[in-house]
Coordinates of C-alpha atoms in Angstrom, one line a residue:
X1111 CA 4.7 -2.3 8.2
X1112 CA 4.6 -4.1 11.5
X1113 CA 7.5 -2.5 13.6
X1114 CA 6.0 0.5 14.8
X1115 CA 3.1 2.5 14.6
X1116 CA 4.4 4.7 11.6
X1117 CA 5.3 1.4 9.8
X1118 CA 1.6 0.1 10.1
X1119 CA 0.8 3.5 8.4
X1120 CA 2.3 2.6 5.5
X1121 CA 1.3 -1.2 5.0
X1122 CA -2.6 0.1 5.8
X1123 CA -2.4 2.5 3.0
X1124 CA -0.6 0.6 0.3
X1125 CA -3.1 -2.6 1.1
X1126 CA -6.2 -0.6 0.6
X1127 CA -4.9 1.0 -2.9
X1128 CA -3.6 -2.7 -4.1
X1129 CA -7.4 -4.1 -3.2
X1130 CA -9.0 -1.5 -4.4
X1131 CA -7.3 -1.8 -7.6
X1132 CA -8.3 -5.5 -7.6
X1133 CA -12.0 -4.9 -6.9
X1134 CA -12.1 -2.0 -9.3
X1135 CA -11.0 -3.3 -12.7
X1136 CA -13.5 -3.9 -15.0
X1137 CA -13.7 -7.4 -16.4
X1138 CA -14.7 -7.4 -20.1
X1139 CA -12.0 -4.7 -20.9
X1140 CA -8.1 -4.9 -20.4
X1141 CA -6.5 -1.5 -19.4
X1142 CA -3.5 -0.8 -16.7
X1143 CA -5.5 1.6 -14.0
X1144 CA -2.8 4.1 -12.3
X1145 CA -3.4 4.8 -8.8
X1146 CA -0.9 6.7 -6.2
X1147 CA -2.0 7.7 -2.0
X1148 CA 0.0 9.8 0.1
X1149 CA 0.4 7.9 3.5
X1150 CA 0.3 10.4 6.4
X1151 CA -1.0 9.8 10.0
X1152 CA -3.8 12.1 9.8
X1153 CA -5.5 9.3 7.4
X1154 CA -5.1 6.5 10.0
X1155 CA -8.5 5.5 11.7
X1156 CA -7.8 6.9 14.6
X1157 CA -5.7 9.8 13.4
X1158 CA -2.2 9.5 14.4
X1159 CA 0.7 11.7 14.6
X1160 CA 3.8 10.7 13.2
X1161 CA 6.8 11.9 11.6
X1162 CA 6.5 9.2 9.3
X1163 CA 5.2 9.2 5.8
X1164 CA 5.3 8.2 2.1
X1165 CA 3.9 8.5 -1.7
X1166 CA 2.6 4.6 -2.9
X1167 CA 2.6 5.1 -7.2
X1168 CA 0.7 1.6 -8.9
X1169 CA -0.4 0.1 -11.5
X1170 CA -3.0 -2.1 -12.1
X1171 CA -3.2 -4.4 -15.6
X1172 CA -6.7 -5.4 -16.0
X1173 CA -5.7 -8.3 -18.7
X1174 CA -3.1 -10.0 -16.2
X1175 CA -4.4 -9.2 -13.3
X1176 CA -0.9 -8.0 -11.8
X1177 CA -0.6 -5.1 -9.6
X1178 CA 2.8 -3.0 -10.2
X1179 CA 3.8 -0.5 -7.4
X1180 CA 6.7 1.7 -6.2
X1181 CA 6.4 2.9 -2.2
X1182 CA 8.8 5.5 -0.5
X1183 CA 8.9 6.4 3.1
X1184 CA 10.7 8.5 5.2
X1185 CA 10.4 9.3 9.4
X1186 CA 10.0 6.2 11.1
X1187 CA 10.8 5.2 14.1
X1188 CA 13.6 2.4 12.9
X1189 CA 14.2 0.2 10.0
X1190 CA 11.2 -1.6 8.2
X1191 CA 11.4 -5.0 8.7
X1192 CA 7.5 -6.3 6.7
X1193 CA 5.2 -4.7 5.1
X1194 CA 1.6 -6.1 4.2
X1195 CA -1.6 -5.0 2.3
X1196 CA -4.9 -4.9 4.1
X1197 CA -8.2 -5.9 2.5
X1198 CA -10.6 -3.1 1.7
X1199 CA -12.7 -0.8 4.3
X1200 CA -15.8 1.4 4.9
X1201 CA -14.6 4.7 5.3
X1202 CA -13.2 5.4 9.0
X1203 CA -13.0 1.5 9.3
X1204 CA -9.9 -0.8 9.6
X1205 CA -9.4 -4.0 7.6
X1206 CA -7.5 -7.2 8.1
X1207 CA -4.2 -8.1 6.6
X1208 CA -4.7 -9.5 3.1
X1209 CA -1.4 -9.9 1.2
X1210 CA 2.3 -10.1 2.7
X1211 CA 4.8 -8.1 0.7
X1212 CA 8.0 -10.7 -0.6
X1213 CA 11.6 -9.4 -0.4
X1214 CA 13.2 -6.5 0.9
X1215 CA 11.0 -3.6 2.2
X1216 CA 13.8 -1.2 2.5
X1217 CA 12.4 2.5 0.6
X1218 CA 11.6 2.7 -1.9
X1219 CA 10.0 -0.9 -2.6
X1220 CA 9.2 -1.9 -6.3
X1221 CA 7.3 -4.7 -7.0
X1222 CA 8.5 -6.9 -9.4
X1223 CA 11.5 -7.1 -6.9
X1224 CA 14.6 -5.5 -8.2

């Protein structure tokens, strides 16, 4: 999320799941992978306090290479206005934005779009 602090929050976490997902589904084998973070502001490099937060539940299918997810948030500053996935990082690291989110970002967001 770009509009505040607490929105970056949750666009940081839901990136590094997504790409992580990517890089971790093996090739010779189709499976969907489940994955689901809790985004708080203590996980933020640096830490942050916020009263913002969420819950990011995906799925990964290995065969089509499409990654399914459902994000809620609550406690931000004002209304969400983009959201983005970042590439993956070394622990206590930041990475670059990879991936805009299409459509509405309103909570919860559901990829396919509803």
């Amino acid at each position: 999320m770009t509009l505040t602090l607490a929105n970056h929050r949750l666009g940081y976490a839901i990136g590094t799941l997504a790409l992580a997902a990517c890089l971790a589904a093996p090739a010779a084998m189709a499976e969907t992978i489940a994955y689901k973070a809790s985004l708080k502001g203590a996980d933020e490099v640096p830490p942050a306090q916020t009263s913002g937060g969420g819950n990011v539940q995906a799925n990964y299918d290995t065969a089509t290479k499409q990654l399914t997810y459902t994000a809620t948030y609550s406690g931000l500053s004002g209304p969400a206005t983009a959201a983005h996935f970042h590439g993956p990082a070394d622990p206590g690291k930041n990475a670059g934005v990879a991936v805009g989110v299409q459509g509405s970002v309103a909570s919860p967001i559901k990829v396919p779009p509803r």
